[in-house]
Coordinates of C-alpha atoms and ligand atoms in Angstrom, one line a residue:
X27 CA 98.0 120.7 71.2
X28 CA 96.4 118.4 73.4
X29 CA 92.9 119.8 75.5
X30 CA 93.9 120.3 79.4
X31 CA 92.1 117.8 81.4
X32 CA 89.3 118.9 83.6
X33 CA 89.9 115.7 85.9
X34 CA 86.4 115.3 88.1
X35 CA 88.5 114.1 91.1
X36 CA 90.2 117.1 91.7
X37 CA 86.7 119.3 91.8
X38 CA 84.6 116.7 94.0
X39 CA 87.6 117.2 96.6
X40 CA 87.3 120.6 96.5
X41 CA 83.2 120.4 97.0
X42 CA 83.9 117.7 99.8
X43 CA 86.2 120.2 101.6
X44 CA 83.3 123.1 101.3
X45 CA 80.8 120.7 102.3
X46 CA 82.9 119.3 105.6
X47 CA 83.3 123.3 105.6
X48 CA 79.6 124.0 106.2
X49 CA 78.6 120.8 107.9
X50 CA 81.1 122.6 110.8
X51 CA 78.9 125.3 111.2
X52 CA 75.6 123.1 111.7
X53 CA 74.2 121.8 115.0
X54 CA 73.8 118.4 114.1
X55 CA 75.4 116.7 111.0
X56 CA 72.7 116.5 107.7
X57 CA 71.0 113.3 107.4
X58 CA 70.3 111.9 103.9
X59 CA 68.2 108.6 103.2
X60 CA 68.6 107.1 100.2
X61 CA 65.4 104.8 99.2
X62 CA 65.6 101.7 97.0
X63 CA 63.3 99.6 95.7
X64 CA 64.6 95.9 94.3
X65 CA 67.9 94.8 93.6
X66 CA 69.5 96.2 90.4
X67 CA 72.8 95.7 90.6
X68 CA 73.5 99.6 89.2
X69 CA 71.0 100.9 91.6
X70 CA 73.2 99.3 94.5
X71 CA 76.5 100.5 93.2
X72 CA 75.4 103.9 92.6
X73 CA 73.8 104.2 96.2
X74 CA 76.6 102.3 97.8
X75 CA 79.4 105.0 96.5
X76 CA 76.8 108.2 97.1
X77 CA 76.9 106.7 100.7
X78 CA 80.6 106.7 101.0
X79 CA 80.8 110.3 100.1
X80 CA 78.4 111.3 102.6
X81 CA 80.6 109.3 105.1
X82 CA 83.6 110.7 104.0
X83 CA 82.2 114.1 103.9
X84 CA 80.3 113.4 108.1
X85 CA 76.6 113.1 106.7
X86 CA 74.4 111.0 108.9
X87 CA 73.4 108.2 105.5
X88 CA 70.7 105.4 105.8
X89 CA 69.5 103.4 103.0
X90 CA 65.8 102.2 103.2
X91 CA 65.4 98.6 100.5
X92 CA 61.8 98.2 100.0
X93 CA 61.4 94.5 98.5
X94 CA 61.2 94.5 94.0
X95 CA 57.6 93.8 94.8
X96 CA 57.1 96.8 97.0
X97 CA 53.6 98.8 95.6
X98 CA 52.9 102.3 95.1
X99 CA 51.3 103.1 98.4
X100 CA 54.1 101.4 100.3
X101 CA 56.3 103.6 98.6
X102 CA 54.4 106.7 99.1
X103 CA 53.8 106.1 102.4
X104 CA 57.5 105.7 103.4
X105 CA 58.4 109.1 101.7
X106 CA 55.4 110.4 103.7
X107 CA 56.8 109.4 106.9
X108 CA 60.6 110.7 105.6
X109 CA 59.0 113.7 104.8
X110 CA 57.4 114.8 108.4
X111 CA 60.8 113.2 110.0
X112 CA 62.5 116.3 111.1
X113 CA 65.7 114.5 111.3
X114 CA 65.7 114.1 107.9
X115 CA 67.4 116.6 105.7
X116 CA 67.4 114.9 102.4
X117 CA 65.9 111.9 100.7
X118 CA 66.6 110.4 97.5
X119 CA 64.5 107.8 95.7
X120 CA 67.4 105.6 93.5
X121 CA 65.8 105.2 89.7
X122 CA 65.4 103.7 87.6
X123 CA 62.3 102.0 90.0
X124 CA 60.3 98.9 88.4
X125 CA 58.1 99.9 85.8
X126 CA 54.6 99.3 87.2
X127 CA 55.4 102.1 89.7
X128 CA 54.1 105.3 88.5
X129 CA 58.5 107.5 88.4
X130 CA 56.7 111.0 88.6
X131 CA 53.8 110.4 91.5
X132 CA 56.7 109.0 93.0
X133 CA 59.6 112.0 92.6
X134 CA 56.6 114.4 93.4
X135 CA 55.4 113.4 96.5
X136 CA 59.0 113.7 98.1
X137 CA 59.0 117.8 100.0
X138 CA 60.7 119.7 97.9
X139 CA 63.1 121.2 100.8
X140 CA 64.1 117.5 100.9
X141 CA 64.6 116.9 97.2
X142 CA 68.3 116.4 96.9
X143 CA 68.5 115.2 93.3
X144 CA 66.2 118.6 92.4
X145 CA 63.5 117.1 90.6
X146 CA 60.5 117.9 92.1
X147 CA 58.5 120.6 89.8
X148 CA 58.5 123.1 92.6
X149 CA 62.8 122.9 91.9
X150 CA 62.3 122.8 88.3
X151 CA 60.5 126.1 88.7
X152 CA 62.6 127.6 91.4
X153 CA 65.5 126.9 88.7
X154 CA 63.9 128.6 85.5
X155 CA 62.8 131.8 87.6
X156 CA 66.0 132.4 89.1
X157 CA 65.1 131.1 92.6
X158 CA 67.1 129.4 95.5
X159 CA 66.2 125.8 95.4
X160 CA 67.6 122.0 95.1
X161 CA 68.6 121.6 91.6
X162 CA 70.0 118.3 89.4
X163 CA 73.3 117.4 90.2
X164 CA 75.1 116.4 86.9
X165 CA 74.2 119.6 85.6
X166 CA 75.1 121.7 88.8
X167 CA 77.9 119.8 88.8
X168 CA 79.1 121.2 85.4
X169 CA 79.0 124.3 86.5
X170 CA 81.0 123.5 89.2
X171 CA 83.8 122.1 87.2
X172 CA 84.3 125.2 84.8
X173 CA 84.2 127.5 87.8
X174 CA 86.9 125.2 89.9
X175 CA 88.8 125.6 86.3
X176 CA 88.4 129.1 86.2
X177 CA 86.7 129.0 82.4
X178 CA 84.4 131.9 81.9
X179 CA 80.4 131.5 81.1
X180 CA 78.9 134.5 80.5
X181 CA 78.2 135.5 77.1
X182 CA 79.7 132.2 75.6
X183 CA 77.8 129.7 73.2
X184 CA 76.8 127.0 75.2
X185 CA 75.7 123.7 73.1
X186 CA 74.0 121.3 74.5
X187 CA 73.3 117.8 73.1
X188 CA 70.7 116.4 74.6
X189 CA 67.0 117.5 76.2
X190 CA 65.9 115.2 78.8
X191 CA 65.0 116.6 82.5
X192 CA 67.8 114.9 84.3
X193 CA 70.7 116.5 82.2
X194 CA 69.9 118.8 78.9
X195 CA 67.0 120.9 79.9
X196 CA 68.7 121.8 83.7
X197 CA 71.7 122.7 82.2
X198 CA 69.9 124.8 79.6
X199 CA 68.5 126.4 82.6
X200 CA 71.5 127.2 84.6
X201 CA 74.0 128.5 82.0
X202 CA 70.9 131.0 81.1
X203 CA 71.2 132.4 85.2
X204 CA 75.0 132.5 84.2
X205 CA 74.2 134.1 81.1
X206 CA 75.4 132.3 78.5
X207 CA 73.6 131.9 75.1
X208 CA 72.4 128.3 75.2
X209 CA 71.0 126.0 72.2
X210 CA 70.1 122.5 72.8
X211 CA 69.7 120.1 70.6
X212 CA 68.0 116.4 70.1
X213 CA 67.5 113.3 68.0
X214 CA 65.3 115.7 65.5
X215 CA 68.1 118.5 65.2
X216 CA 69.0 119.4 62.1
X217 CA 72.5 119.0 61.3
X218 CA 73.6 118.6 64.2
X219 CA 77.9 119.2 62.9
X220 CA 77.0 122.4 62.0
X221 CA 75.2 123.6 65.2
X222 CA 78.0 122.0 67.4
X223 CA 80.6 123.2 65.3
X224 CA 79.3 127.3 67.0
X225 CA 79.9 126.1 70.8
X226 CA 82.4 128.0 72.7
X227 CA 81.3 124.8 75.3
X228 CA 80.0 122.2 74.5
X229 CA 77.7 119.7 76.7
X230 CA 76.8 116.3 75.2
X231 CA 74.8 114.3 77.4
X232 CA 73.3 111.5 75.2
X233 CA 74.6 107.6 76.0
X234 CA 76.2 107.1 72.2
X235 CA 79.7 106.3 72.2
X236 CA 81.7 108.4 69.5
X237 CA 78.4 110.7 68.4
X238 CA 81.1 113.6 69.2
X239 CA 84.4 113.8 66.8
X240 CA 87.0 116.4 66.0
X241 CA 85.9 118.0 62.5
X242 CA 82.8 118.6 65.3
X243 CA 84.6 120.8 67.4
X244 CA 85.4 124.5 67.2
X245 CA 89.4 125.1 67.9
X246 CA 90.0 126.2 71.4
X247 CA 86.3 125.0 72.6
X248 CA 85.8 123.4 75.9
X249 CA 84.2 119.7 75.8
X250 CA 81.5 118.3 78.7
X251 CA 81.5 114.9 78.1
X252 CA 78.3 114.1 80.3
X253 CA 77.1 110.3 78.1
X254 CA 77.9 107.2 79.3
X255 CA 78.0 103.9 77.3
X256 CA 79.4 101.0 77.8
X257 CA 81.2 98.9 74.4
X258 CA 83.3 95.6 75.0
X259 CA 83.0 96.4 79.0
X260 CA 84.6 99.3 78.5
X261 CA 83.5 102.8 79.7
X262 CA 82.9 105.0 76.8
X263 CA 81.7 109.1 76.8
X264 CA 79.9 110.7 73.9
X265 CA 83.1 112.3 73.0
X266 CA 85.7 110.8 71.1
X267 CA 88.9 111.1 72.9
X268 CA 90.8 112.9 70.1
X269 CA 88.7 115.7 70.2
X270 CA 91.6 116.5 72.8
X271 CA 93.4 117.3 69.8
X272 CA 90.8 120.5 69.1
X273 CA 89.4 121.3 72.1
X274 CA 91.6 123.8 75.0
X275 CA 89.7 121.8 77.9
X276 CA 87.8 118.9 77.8
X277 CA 86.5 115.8 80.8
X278 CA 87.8 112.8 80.8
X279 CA 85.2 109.6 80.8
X280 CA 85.8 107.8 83.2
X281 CA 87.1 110.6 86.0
X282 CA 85.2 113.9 84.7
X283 CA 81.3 114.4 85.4
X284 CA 80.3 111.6 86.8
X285 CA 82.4 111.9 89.7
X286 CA 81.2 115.3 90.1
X287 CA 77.8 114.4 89.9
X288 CA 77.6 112.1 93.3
X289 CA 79.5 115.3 94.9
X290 CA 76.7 117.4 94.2
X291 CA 74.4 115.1 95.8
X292 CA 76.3 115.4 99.0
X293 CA 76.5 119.4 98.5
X294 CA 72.3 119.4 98.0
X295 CA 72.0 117.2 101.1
X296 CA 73.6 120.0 103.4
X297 CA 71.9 122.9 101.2
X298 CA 69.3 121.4 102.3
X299 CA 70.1 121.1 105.5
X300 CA 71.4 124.6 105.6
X301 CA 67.7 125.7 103.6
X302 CA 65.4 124.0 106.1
X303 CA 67.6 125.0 109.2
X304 CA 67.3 128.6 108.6
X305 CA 71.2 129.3 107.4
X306 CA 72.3 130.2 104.3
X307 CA 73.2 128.0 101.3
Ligands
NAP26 P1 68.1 110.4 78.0 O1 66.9 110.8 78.8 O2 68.1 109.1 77.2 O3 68.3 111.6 76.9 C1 69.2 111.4 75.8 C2 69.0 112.7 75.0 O4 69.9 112.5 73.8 C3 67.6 112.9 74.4 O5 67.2 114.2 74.5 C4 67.7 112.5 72.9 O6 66.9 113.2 72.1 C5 69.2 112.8 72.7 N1 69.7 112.1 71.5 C6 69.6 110.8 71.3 N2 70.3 110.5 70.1 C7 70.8 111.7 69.6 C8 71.5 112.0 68.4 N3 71.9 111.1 67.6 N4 71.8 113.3 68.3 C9 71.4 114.3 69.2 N5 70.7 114.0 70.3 C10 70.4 112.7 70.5 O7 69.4 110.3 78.8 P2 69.9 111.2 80.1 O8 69.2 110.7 81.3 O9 69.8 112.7 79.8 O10 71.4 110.8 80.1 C11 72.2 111.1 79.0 C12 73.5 110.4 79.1 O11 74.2 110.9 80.2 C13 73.4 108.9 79.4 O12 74.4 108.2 78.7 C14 73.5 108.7 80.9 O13 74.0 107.5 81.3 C15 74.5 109.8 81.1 N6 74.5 110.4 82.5 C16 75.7 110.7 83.0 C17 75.8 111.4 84.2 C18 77.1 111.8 84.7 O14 77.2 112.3 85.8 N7 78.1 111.8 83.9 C19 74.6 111.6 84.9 C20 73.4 111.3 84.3 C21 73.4 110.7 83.1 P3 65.3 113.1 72.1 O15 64.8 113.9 73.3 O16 64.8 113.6 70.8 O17 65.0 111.6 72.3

């Protein structure tokens, strides 16, 4: 048996489609601004292809470059002015940023009806007491591709392998509103084997190629590889690819999340737009 592939592609089409869908039904086309500061080469590639999607998809995009030297207060006071610019739907700060600029003062200054990537506290909160809101796109996105696949949540064991606030605690958060039975574990869990060995899905989002093998994996569970390594220039996942030979669905890495992940954005960006224009999401 070899897992079905749950190919990342095939879903952000489908959310570009209900996105050009709702953008139809809109006044005036969203408007997203992307903010970066310096010029990591990662930072340009990941805004550049975030920008073609909103193209593709008729989002109004700008990207604002504030100089590697650009301070605090400049950077505050840009958001500021983003922030009281009606025009402006959505705005996304590109991290990392340089690290003498304080991340969080940063992320929380930006309005949170604005906050595409979801990471303002006021989301966080909106997300763990079952409120509308803006909320992280990888692990929105996840959602997204086991309902596009049809795969049932509720009541399943969902493991997830990793707790940071981009990835492991959101999704924690949202397969809880779907009402699954979530664990999460870290670099302190306790045999870790044994805890992943109970997921009826599993999530790893951690960055270490291979951490995720076969003997791991339940037969018949359904694999999220969300990690992303690189080894010899190659793109590796978490998951080690013959866990296709256990698992009934698994992503492909390249071609599975990450894909899905810079759809989302584009979806936020007209929830937003939707939110703060009165409309519905
Ligand atoms: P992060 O902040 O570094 O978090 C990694 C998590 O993995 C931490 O919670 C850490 O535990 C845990 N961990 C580390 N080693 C472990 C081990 N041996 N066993 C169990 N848990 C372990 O990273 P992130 O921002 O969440 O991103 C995670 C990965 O996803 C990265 O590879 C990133 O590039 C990738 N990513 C992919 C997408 C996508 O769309 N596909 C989007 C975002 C990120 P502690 O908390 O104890 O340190």
């Amino acid at each position: 048996m070899s897992a079905y592939r749950l190919d990342g592609r095939e879903v952000a089409d489908a959310l570009l489609d209900e996105v050009m869908e709702a953008i139809r039904s809109l006044d005036l086309p969203p408007k997203l601004v992307f903010v970066r500061v310096g010029d990591d080469p990662a930072s340009i590639s990941y805004v550049r292809s975030k920008e073609r999607l909103a193209r593709r998809a008729g989002i109004f995009s700008e990207v604002v470059v504030l100089p590697a030297d650009a301070d605090q207060q400049e950077l505050l006071s840009l958001i500021a002015r983003l922030n009281e610019n009606d025009r402006v739907d959505g705005v996304l700060v590109q991290l990392p940023l340089p690290d003498r600029l304080d991340e969080t003062a940063i992320l929380n200054a930006i309005d949170p009806e604005k906050d595409v990537d979801g990471f303002h506290p006021v989301n966080v909160g909106r997300l763990w007491s079952g409120q509308v809101g803006l909320f992280p796109c990888t692990p929105t996105g996840l959602i997204t591709i086991l309902d596009h696949f049809g795969i049932e949540i509720e009541s399943k064991h969902v493991v997830i392998v990793g707790r940071s606030n981009l990835v492991g605690k959101p999704a924690a958060a949202l397969f809880l509103r779907r009402h699954a039975t979530v664990s999460i574990a870290h670099s302190r869990t306790k045999d870790l084997p044994a805890l992943v060995r109970q997921a009826d899905i599993l999530v790893s989002a951690v960055g270490k190629a291979g951490l995720i093998t076969p003997d791991m994996i339940k037969q018949g569970a359904v694999v999220l590889d969300v990690g992303f390594s690189r080894d010899d220039g190659k793109i590796k996942g978490d998951v080690r690819p013959d866990v296709a030979e256990v698992a009934s669905y698994l992503t492909p890495m390249p071609g599975g999340t990450g894909l899905v992940t810079v759809a989302m954005v584009i979806k936020n960006t007209v929830t937003a737009a939707l939110l703060r224009r009165g409309g519905n999401d």
